[in-house]
mmCIF file of C-alpha atoms and ligand atoms in Angstrom:
data_model
loop_
_atom_site.group_PDB
_atom_site.id
_atom_site.type_symbol
_atom_site.label_atom_id
_atom_site.label_comp_id
_atom_site.label_asym_id
_atom_site.label_seq_id
_atom_site.Cartn_x
_atom_site.Cartn_y
_atom_site.Cartn_z
ATOM 1 C CA MET A 1 40.715 -103.230 -15.556
ATOM 2 C CA GLN A 2 39.153 -99.979 -14.464
ATOM 3 C CA ILE A 3 38.467 -99.053 -10.870
ATOM 4 C CA LEU A 4 34.959 -97.813 -10.129
ATOM 5 C CA ASN A 5 36.110 -94.990 -7.921
ATOM 6 C CA GLY A 6 33.316 -94.177 -5.482
ATOM 7 C CA LYS A 7 35.212 -91.255 -3.997
ATOM 8 C CA GLU A 8 35.490 -89.566 -7.369
ATOM 9 C CA ALA A 9 31.918 -90.305 -8.506
ATOM 10 C CA SER A 10 30.435 -89.265 -5.146
ATOM 11 C CA GLN A 11 32.429 -86.034 -5.259
ATOM 12 C CA SER A 12 30.868 -85.092 -8.574
ATOM 13 C CA ILE A 13 27.389 -85.766 -7.122
ATOM 14 C CA LYS A 14 28.227 -83.666 -4.049
ATOM 15 C CA ASP A 15 29.556 -80.838 -6.233
ATOM 16 C CA ALA A 16 26.268 -80.798 -8.159
ATOM 17 C CA LEU A 17 24.299 -80.774 -4.891
ATOM 18 C CA LYS A 18 26.370 -77.831 -3.617
ATOM 19 C CA LEU A 19 25.299 -75.882 -6.707
ATOM 20 C CA ASN A 20 21.677 -76.896 -6.102
ATOM 21 C CA VAL A 21 21.882 -75.641 -2.512
ATOM 22 C CA ALA A 22 23.418 -72.348 -3.678
ATOM 23 C CA GLN A 23 20.498 -72.008 -6.100
ATOM 24 C CA LEU A 24 17.936 -72.629 -3.320
ATOM 25 C CA LEU A 25 19.617 -69.991 -1.146
ATOM 26 C CA ALA A 26 19.767 -67.507 -4.018
ATOM 27 C CA GLU A 27 16.004 -67.931 -4.416
ATOM 28 C CA GLY A 28 15.465 -67.343 -0.676
ATOM 29 C CA LYS A 29 14.395 -70.955 -0.135
ATOM 30 C CA LYS A 30 15.230 -73.336 2.707
ATOM 31 C CA VAL A 31 18.102 -75.826 2.479
ATOM 32 C CA PRO A 32 17.552 -79.605 2.818
ATOM 33 C CA HIS A 33 17.534 -80.828 6.411
ATOM 34 C CA LEU A 34 18.367 -84.422 7.338
ATOM 35 C CA ALA A 35 17.634 -85.903 10.775
ATOM 36 C CA ALA A 36 19.587 -89.000 11.816
ATOM 37 C CA ILE A 37 18.625 -91.102 14.819
ATOM 38 C CA LEU A 38 21.407 -93.070 16.492
ATOM 39 C CA VAL A 39 20.486 -95.546 19.210
ATOM 40 C CA GLY A 40 23.251 -96.796 21.539
ATOM 41 C CA ASN A 41 27.000 -96.522 20.881
ATOM 42 C CA ASN A 42 27.821 -99.182 18.314
ATOM 43 C CA GLY A 43 31.236 -98.183 16.927
ATOM 44 C CA ALA A 44 30.424 -98.841 13.263
ATOM 45 C CA SER A 45 27.073 -97.044 13.501
ATOM 46 C CA GLU A 46 28.783 -94.040 15.127
ATOM 47 C CA THR A 47 31.221 -93.913 12.195
ATOM 48 C CA TYR A 48 28.499 -94.193 9.544
ATOM 49 C CA VAL A 49 26.296 -91.519 11.134
ATOM 50 C CA ALA A 50 29.269 -89.173 11.597
ATOM 51 C CA ALA A 51 30.104 -89.569 7.894
ATOM 52 C CA LYS A 52 26.504 -88.754 6.916
ATOM 53 C CA VAL A 53 26.418 -85.646 9.125
ATOM 54 C CA LYS A 54 29.782 -84.507 7.740
ATOM 55 C CA ALA A 55 28.581 -85.003 4.166
ATOM 56 C CA CYS A 56 25.512 -82.845 4.901
ATOM 57 C CA GLU A 57 27.797 -80.054 6.101
ATOM 58 C CA GLU A 58 29.983 -80.445 3.040
ATOM 59 C CA VAL A 59 27.115 -79.785 0.612
ATOM 60 C CA GLY A 60 25.410 -77.128 2.740
ATOM 61 C CA PHE A 61 22.491 -79.186 4.103
ATOM 62 C CA LYS A 62 21.287 -78.837 7.673
ATOM 63 C CA SER A 63 21.535 -81.956 9.801
ATOM 64 C CA THR A 64 20.231 -82.940 13.207
ATOM 65 C CA LEU A 65 21.649 -85.896 15.084
ATOM 66 C CA VAL A 66 19.242 -87.363 17.637
ATOM 67 C CA ARG A 67 20.983 -89.688 20.058
ATOM 68 C CA ALA A 68 19.116 -92.205 22.196
ATOM 69 C CA GLU A 69 20.262 -94.580 24.920
ATOM 70 C CA GLU A 70 20.625 -98.271 24.043
ATOM 71 C CA SER A 71 17.830 -98.940 26.582
ATOM 72 C CA ILE A 72 15.270 -96.622 24.934
ATOM 73 C CA THR A 73 11.815 -98.175 24.626
ATOM 74 C CA SER A 74 10.009 -98.582 21.306
ATOM 75 C CA LEU A 75 7.360 -96.127 22.487
ATOM 76 C CA LYS A 76 9.939 -93.419 23.225
ATOM 77 C CA LEU A 77 11.618 -93.997 19.860
ATOM 78 C CA LEU A 78 8.234 -93.785 18.145
ATOM 79 C CA ASP A 79 7.683 -90.439 19.948
ATOM 80 C CA ILE A 80 10.973 -89.126 18.509
ATOM 81 C CA ILE A 81 9.932 -90.192 15.034
ATOM 82 C CA ARG A 82 6.492 -88.613 15.397
ATOM 83 C CA ASP A 83 8.124 -85.308 16.393
ATOM 84 C CA LEU A 84 10.464 -85.441 13.381
ATOM 85 C CA ASN A 85 7.538 -86.361 11.098
ATOM 86 C CA ASN A 86 5.690 -83.262 12.357
ATOM 87 C CA ASP A 87 8.683 -80.932 12.130
ATOM 88 C CA GLU A 88 8.124 -78.981 8.919
ATOM 89 C CA ASP A 89 11.814 -78.103 8.566
ATOM 90 C CA ILE A 90 12.949 -81.750 8.462
ATOM 91 C CA ASP A 91 13.034 -83.208 4.943
ATOM 92 C CA GLY A 92 14.623 -86.575 5.606
ATOM 93 C CA ILE A 93 14.649 -88.998 8.539
ATOM 94 C CA LEU A 94 17.005 -91.926 8.853
ATOM 95 C CA VAL A 95 17.274 -94.436 11.650
ATOM 96 C CA GLN A 96 20.760 -95.928 11.767
ATOM 97 C CA LEU A 97 20.477 -99.720 11.767
ATOM 98 C CA PRO A 98 20.873 -102.111 13.458
ATOM 99 C CA LEU A 99 18.646 -101.215 16.393
ATOM 100 C CA PRO A 100 18.929 -102.968 19.766
ATOM 101 C CA LYS A 101 17.322 -106.426 19.838
ATOM 102 C CA HIS A 102 14.348 -105.318 21.990
ATOM 103 C CA ILE A 103 13.137 -102.930 19.283
ATOM 104 C CA SER A 104 11.383 -104.037 16.099
ATOM 105 C CA GLU A 105 13.173 -102.339 13.211
ATOM 106 C CA GLN A 106 10.173 -102.764 10.937
ATOM 107 C CA GLU A 107 7.816 -101.137 13.456
ATOM 108 C CA ILE A 108 10.137 -98.135 13.687
ATOM 109 C CA ILE A 109 10.624 -97.844 9.921
ATOM 110 C CA ASN A 110 6.868 -98.132 9.354
ATOM 111 C CA ALA A 111 6.387 -95.087 11.621
ATOM 112 C CA ILE A 112 8.526 -92.790 9.446
ATOM 113 C CA ASP A 113 6.519 -90.502 7.182
ATOM 114 C CA PRO A 114 7.071 -92.131 3.741
ATOM 115 C CA ASP A 115 7.605 -88.642 2.288
ATOM 116 C CA LYS A 116 10.617 -88.226 4.605
ATOM 117 C CA ASP A 117 11.884 -91.817 4.366
ATOM 118 C CA VAL A 118 15.125 -90.960 2.542
ATOM 119 C CA ASP A 119 16.541 -94.429 3.265
ATOM 120 C CA GLY A 120 13.683 -95.871 1.194
ATOM 121 C CA PHE A 121 12.902 -98.650 3.657
ATOM 122 C CA HIS A 122 9.218 -97.841 4.315
ATOM 123 C CA PRO A 123 6.900 -100.496 2.771
ATOM 124 C CA SER A 124 5.144 -97.935 0.597
ATOM 125 C CA ASN A 125 8.458 -96.745 -0.851
ATOM 126 C CA VAL A 126 9.637 -100.326 -1.352
ATOM 127 C CA GLY A 127 6.356 -101.011 -3.164
ATOM 128 C CA ARG A 128 6.829 -97.988 -5.391
ATOM 129 C CA MET A 129 10.383 -99.094 -6.204
ATOM 130 C CA VAL A 130 9.153 -102.577 -7.182
ATOM 131 C CA LEU A 131 6.530 -100.982 -9.432
ATOM 132 C CA GLY A 132 9.172 -98.746 -11.011
ATOM 133 C CA GLN A 133 7.457 -95.583 -9.723
ATOM 134 C CA PRO A 134 9.414 -92.509 -8.580
ATOM 135 C CA THR A 135 10.396 -92.965 -4.944
ATOM 136 C CA PHE A 136 13.289 -92.949 -2.496
ATOM 137 C CA ILE A 137 15.549 -95.829 -3.501
ATOM 138 C CA PRO A 138 17.567 -97.381 -0.641
ATOM 139 C CA ALA A 139 20.873 -95.543 -0.527
ATOM 140 C CA THR A 140 23.324 -98.407 -1.123
ATOM 141 C CA PRO A 141 21.659 -99.905 -4.229
ATOM 142 C CA TYR A 142 20.890 -96.388 -5.478
ATOM 143 C CA GLY A 143 24.555 -95.461 -4.998
ATOM 144 C CA ILE A 144 25.608 -98.532 -6.991
ATOM 145 C CA MET A 145 23.241 -97.557 -9.824
ATOM 146 C CA LEU A 146 24.734 -94.059 -9.823
ATOM 147 C CA LEU A 147 28.246 -95.518 -9.893
ATOM 148 C CA LEU A 148 27.436 -97.760 -12.895
ATOM 149 C CA GLU A 149 25.936 -94.727 -14.614
ATOM 150 C CA HIS A 150 28.922 -92.502 -13.807
ATOM 151 C CA TYR A 151 31.326 -94.956 -15.448
ATOM 152 C CA LYS A 152 28.871 -95.792 -18.260
ATOM 153 C CA VAL A 153 29.067 -99.506 -17.467
ATOM 154 C CA GLU A 154 26.925 -101.481 -19.941
ATOM 155 C CA THR A 155 24.200 -103.486 -18.168
ATOM 156 C CA LYS A 156 21.631 -104.329 -20.850
ATOM 157 C CA GLY A 157 21.237 -108.064 -21.394
ATOM 158 C CA LYS A 158 23.934 -108.911 -18.856
ATOM 159 C CA HIS A 159 23.642 -111.674 -16.286
ATOM 160 C CA ALA A 160 23.893 -110.044 -12.865
ATOM 161 C CA VAL A 161 24.555 -112.244 -9.842
ATOM 162 C CA VAL A 162 23.596 -110.606 -6.551
ATOM 163 C CA ILE A 163 24.941 -112.389 -3.474
ATOM 164 C CA GLY A 164 22.730 -111.467 -0.511
ATOM 165 C CA ARG A 165 18.990 -110.799 -0.251
ATOM 166 C CA SER A 166 18.720 -108.304 2.603
ATOM 167 C CA HIS A 167 16.052 -105.611 2.527
ATOM 168 C CA ILE A 168 18.690 -102.885 2.487
ATOM 169 C CA VAL A 169 21.086 -104.144 -0.194
ATOM 170 C CA GLY A 170 20.643 -107.460 -2.031
ATOM 171 C CA ARG A 171 16.883 -107.511 -2.609
ATOM 172 C CA PRO A 172 16.507 -103.902 -3.840
ATOM 173 C CA MET A 173 19.691 -104.296 -5.912
ATOM 174 C CA SER A 174 18.205 -107.303 -7.702
ATOM 175 C CA ILE A 175 14.977 -105.416 -8.398
ATOM 176 C CA LEU A 176 16.790 -102.365 -9.756
ATOM 177 C CA LEU A 177 19.144 -104.327 -12.006
ATOM 178 C CA SER A 178 16.242 -106.323 -13.447
ATOM 179 C CA GLY A 179 14.195 -103.170 -14.079
ATOM 180 C CA SER A 180 13.857 -101.557 -17.443
ATOM 181 C CA GLY A 181 16.005 -98.585 -18.405
ATOM 182 C CA TYR A 182 19.624 -97.824 -17.694
ATOM 183 C CA PRO A 183 21.291 -99.064 -15.542
ATOM 184 C CA GLY A 184 19.132 -102.179 -15.657
ATOM 185 C CA ASN A 185 17.718 -104.664 -18.156
ATOM 186 C CA CYS A 186 19.866 -107.363 -16.584
ATOM 187 C CA THR A 187 18.863 -110.957 -16.046
ATOM 188 C CA VAL A 188 19.354 -111.353 -12.315
ATOM 189 C CA THR A 189 20.152 -114.326 -10.118
ATOM 190 C CA VAL A 190 19.812 -113.711 -6.374
ATOM 191 C CA CYS A 191 21.983 -115.917 -4.163
ATOM 192 C CA HIS A 192 21.762 -116.460 -0.413
ATOM 193 C CA SER A 193 22.973 -118.820 2.258
ATOM 194 C CA HIS A 194 20.886 -121.728 0.878
ATOM 195 C CA THR A 195 22.017 -121.310 -2.736
ATOM 196 C CA LYS A 196 23.509 -124.409 -4.273
ATOM 197 C CA ASN A 197 26.365 -124.188 -6.808
ATOM 198 C CA LEU A 198 27.067 -120.575 -5.880
ATOM 199 C CA GLU A 199 30.571 -120.675 -7.324
ATOM 200 C CA GLU A 200 29.280 -121.907 -10.668
ATOM 201 C CA ILE A 201 26.519 -119.282 -10.727
ATOM 202 C CA CYS A 202 29.068 -116.560 -9.998
ATOM 203 C CA ARG A 203 31.283 -117.779 -12.825
ATOM 204 C CA SER A 204 28.398 -117.177 -15.238
ATOM 205 C CA GLY A 205 27.906 -113.613 -13.967
ATOM 206 C CA ASP A 206 28.769 -110.666 -16.203
ATOM 207 C CA ILE A 207 28.125 -108.479 -13.157
ATOM 208 C CA ILE A 208 28.612 -109.685 -9.578
ATOM 209 C CA VAL A 209 27.307 -107.701 -6.625
ATOM 210 C CA ALA A 210 28.736 -109.151 -3.421
ATOM 211 C CA ALA A 211 26.632 -108.107 -0.424
ATOM 212 C CA LEU A 212 26.908 -110.836 2.154
ATOM 213 C CA GLY A 213 29.289 -109.541 4.798
ATOM 214 C CA ARG A 214 31.872 -112.342 4.552
ATOM 215 C CA PRO A 215 35.401 -110.960 4.051
ATOM 216 C CA GLU A 216 37.044 -112.010 0.779
ATOM 217 C CA PHE A 217 34.302 -114.544 0.038
ATOM 218 C CA VAL A 218 34.447 -113.969 -3.735
ATOM 219 C CA THR A 219 37.679 -115.458 -5.027
ATOM 220 C CA ALA A 220 39.331 -115.275 -8.435
ATOM 221 C CA GLU A 221 38.070 -118.805 -9.276
ATOM 222 C CA MET A 222 34.475 -117.562 -8.950
ATOM 223 C CA VAL A 223 34.854 -114.690 -11.408
ATOM 224 C CA LYS A 224 34.982 -114.904 -15.188
ATOM 225 C CA GLU A 225 37.330 -112.792 -17.291
ATOM 226 C CA GLY A 226 35.925 -109.343 -17.997
ATOM 227 C CA ALA A 227 33.292 -109.383 -15.243
ATOM 228 C CA VAL A 228 32.126 -106.247 -13.435
ATOM 229 C CA VAL A 229 32.514 -106.757 -9.683
ATOM 230 C CA ILE A 230 30.763 -104.569 -7.113
ATOM 231 C CA ASP A 231 31.909 -105.162 -3.551
ATOM 232 C CA VAL A 232 29.361 -103.951 -1.003
ATOM 233 C CA GLY A 233 30.808 -105.743 2.011
ATOM 234 C CA ILE A 234 32.356 -103.863 4.886
ATOM 235 C CA THR A 235 33.527 -106.019 7.763
ATOM 236 C CA ARG A 236 35.762 -104.784 10.560
ATOM 237 C CA VAL A 237 38.581 -107.236 11.176
ATOM 238 C CA VAL A 238 41.150 -106.901 13.924
ATOM 239 C CA ASP A 239 44.386 -105.361 12.614
ATOM 240 C CA PRO A 240 46.935 -104.320 15.242
ATOM 241 C CA SER A 241 48.961 -102.509 12.559
ATOM 242 C CA LYS A 242 46.199 -99.887 12.221
ATOM 243 C CA LYS A 243 45.821 -96.986 14.614
ATOM 244 C CA SER A 244 42.132 -97.814 15.043
ATOM 245 C CA GLY A 245 42.991 -101.474 15.748
ATOM 246 C CA PHE A 246 40.868 -102.729 12.862
ATOM 247 C CA ALA A 247 40.825 -102.832 9.071
ATOM 248 C CA LEU A 248 37.838 -102.766 6.729
ATOM 249 C CA LYS A 249 37.479 -105.825 4.506
ATOM 250 C CA GLY A 250 35.225 -106.229 1.506
ATOM 251 C CA ASP A 251 33.457 -109.395 0.375
ATOM 252 C CA VAL A 252 35.854 -109.772 -2.571
ATOM 253 C CA ASP A 253 39.452 -110.979 -2.622
ATOM 254 C CA TYR A 254 40.383 -107.751 -4.406
ATOM 255 C CA LYS A 255 44.046 -108.499 -5.044
ATOM 256 C CA ASN A 256 43.379 -111.686 -6.983
ATOM 257 C CA VAL A 257 39.983 -110.810 -8.477
ATOM 258 C CA ALA A 258 40.819 -107.327 -9.819
ATOM 259 C CA PRO A 259 43.139 -108.478 -12.649
ATOM 260 C CA LYS A 260 40.275 -110.531 -14.169
ATOM 261 C CA CYS A 261 37.710 -107.717 -14.101
ATOM 262 C CA SER A 262 36.664 -105.080 -16.604
ATOM 263 C CA PHE A 263 35.508 -102.915 -13.667
ATOM 264 C CA ILE A 264 35.783 -103.371 -9.905
ATOM 265 C CA THR A 265 35.008 -101.324 -6.784
ATOM 266 C CA PRO A 266 37.660 -101.027 -4.076
ATOM 267 C CA VAL A 267 36.944 -101.246 -0.332
ATOM 268 C CA PRO A 268 37.103 -98.656 1.081
ATOM 269 C CA GLY A 269 36.434 -95.976 -1.525
ATOM 270 C CA GLY A 270 33.878 -97.789 -3.669
ATOM 271 C CA VAL A 271 30.274 -98.361 -2.637
ATOM 272 C CA GLY A 272 30.603 -96.644 0.776
ATOM 273 C CA PRO A 273 30.961 -93.036 -0.470
ATOM 274 C CA MET A 274 28.262 -93.671 -3.098
ATOM 275 C CA THR A 275 25.812 -94.732 -0.382
ATOM 276 C CA ILE A 276 26.253 -91.360 1.286
ATOM 277 C CA ALA A 277 25.965 -89.448 -1.995
ATOM 278 C CA ALA A 278 22.729 -91.318 -2.772
ATOM 279 C CA LEU A 279 21.333 -90.453 0.656
ATOM 280 C CA LEU A 280 22.116 -86.782 0.034
ATOM 281 C CA LYS A 281 20.407 -86.923 -3.352
ATOM 282 C CA ASN A 282 17.293 -88.451 -1.770
ATOM 283 C CA THR A 283 17.287 -85.728 0.893
ATOM 284 C CA TYR A 284 17.629 -82.964 -1.686
ATOM 285 C CA HIS A 285 14.745 -84.358 -3.740
ATOM 286 C CA SER A 286 12.612 -84.706 -0.627
ATOM 287 C CA CYS A 287 13.228 -81.052 0.226
ATOM 288 C CA VAL A 288 12.292 -79.849 -3.249
ATOM 289 C CA LYS A 289 9.256 -82.131 -3.541
ATOM 290 C CA ARG A 290 7.891 -81.322 -0.080
ATOM 291 C CA ASN A 291 8.429 -77.586 -0.260
ATOM 292 C CA TYR A 292 8.598 -76.378 -3.843
ATOM 293 C CA ASP A 293 6.903 -78.838 -6.243
HETATM 294 N N1 NAP B 301 29.152 -99.973 1.591
HETATM 295 C C1 NAP B 301 28.006 -99.626 2.187
HETATM 296 O O1 NAP B 301 27.613 -98.469 2.189
HETATM 297 C C2 NAP B 301 27.200 -100.691 2.842
HETATM 298 C C3 NAP B 301 25.853 -100.475 3.142
HETATM 299 C C4 NAP B 301 25.125 -101.519 3.700
HETATM 300 C C5 NAP B 301 25.740 -102.724 3.982
HETATM 301 N N2 NAP B 301 27.066 -102.872 3.722
HETATM 302 C C6 NAP B 301 27.769 -104.131 3.982
HETATM 303 O O2 NAP B 301 27.286 -105.097 3.052
HETATM 304 C C7 NAP B 301 27.308 -106.394 3.645
HETATM 305 C C8 NAP B 301 25.912 -106.982 3.575
HETATM 306 O O3 NAP B 301 25.037 -106.168 4.334
HETATM 307 P P1 NAP B 301 23.527 -106.573 4.613
HETATM 308 O O4 NAP B 301 22.962 -105.598 5.561
HETATM 309 O O5 NAP B 301 22.839 -106.822 3.321
HETATM 310 O O6 NAP B 301 23.774 -107.987 5.367
HETATM 311 P P2 NAP B 301 22.754 -109.034 5.952
HETATM 312 O O7 NAP B 301 21.447 -108.415 6.292
HETATM 313 O O8 NAP B 301 23.501 -109.790 6.982
HETATM 314 O O9 NAP B 301 22.487 -110.010 4.709
HETATM 315 C C9 NAP B 301 23.489 -110.831 4.231
HETATM 316 C C10 NAP B 301 22.944 -111.661 3.094
HETATM 317 O O10 NAP B 301 23.997 -112.471 2.619
HETATM 318 C C11 NAP B 301 23.576 -113.831 2.584
HETATM 319 N N3 NAP B 301 24.690 -114.701 2.919
HETATM 320 C C12 NAP B 301 25.362 -114.772 4.103
HETATM 321 N N4 NAP B 301 26.323 -115.710 4.032
HETATM 322 C C13 NAP B 301 26.244 -116.249 2.785
HETATM 323 C C14 NAP B 301 26.961 -117.260 2.116
HETATM 324 N N5 NAP B 301 27.958 -117.935 2.715
HETATM 325 N N6 NAP B 301 26.629 -117.539 0.848
HETATM 326 C C15 NAP B 301 25.627 -116.878 0.222
HETATM 327 N N7 NAP B 301 24.905 -115.904 0.813
HETATM 328 C C16 NAP B 301 25.215 -115.605 2.082
HETATM 329 C C17 NAP B 301 22.474 -113.948 3.606
HETATM 330 O O11 NAP B 301 21.642 -115.034 3.240
HETATM 331 P P3 NAP B 301 20.327 -115.452 4.068
HETATM 332 O O12 NAP B 301 19.272 -114.439 3.686
HETATM 333 O O13 NAP B 301 20.027 -116.811 3.595
HETATM 334 O O14 NAP B 301 20.693 -115.373 5.528
HETATM 335 C C18 NAP B 301 21.803 -112.589 3.488
HETATM 336 O O15 NAP B 301 20.818 -112.582 2.486
HETATM 337 C C19 NAP B 301 27.842 -106.184 5.055
HETATM 338 O O16 NAP B 301 29.233 -106.376 5.048
HETATM 339 C C20 NAP B 301 27.540 -104.720 5.336
HETATM 340 O O17 NAP B 301 28.423 -104.159 6.294
HETATM 341 C C21 NAP B 301 27.801 -101.886 3.154
#
């Protein structure tokens, strides 16, 4: 069994981006600039945005964090997005999800300039991804593709089982794995909360991507010998033994599943760091495409 180490793979991507930034500076060009919008004070969202801002600093990107009150209206949020769309220095805009219930996430995402939509959630970028055209690929599935590539995991002809069909993880993951090229060329089964015989389907999976948000849902009995298991889940569970008071749990029962796998991602240290590296890559490409192509 080999661990798909997201910390290590993301570090090599960040090292390459640092060199790219040094090259831009040496040529007297601007550095990539990411703007993140954080609405309210959800603890997990605060952590994720802080990690993204820190990663920008690490590779030499500029970042701007725009904070808004939980009670902000859709119109005010749309104003913020319009200003960021019009700001020539900003290359990437991300809105940390989830947004408060009174705001339509899709309306907000639709307002982002697709050329700055580094999360890849805008309908025109989703459409391009489905058509296999160059675009911003949503950071988590893109990060998983980069991780498979980094460890040269064979995907051609494999049966991939994706558990979860959300717009941000499961659905794009299924499209990417079924696409042509590498990583890809899988035969994909997408599972969700209405799927029957899920355990049996999982057992036939050469690759399992667990993205449902249910701690330790995938057990050893659901995984065949030699499978590749990608654990996307991050759920905070109360853990008084931790300083923070909580522990992060993946969707896979790692301890019992790992011995059966050819490759497996840990939580934390697997998909999480790759998501951030993928976001940085999207932001770099946006900067180059918008300013220097
Ligand atoms: N590591 C990272 O960087 C990263 C990034 C994003 C998300 N995540 C984590 O990944 C997990 C999934 O995130 P998400 O945003 O995709 O979640 P989501 O929007 O809640 O979607 C969950 C999906 O799982 C399905 N599902 C739920 N319970 C199920 C069950 N018992 N059996 C089969 N399918 C079930 C749901 O089916 P229905 O469609 O039928 O409801 C839905 O499609 C969460 O833990 C999240 O924190 C991690």
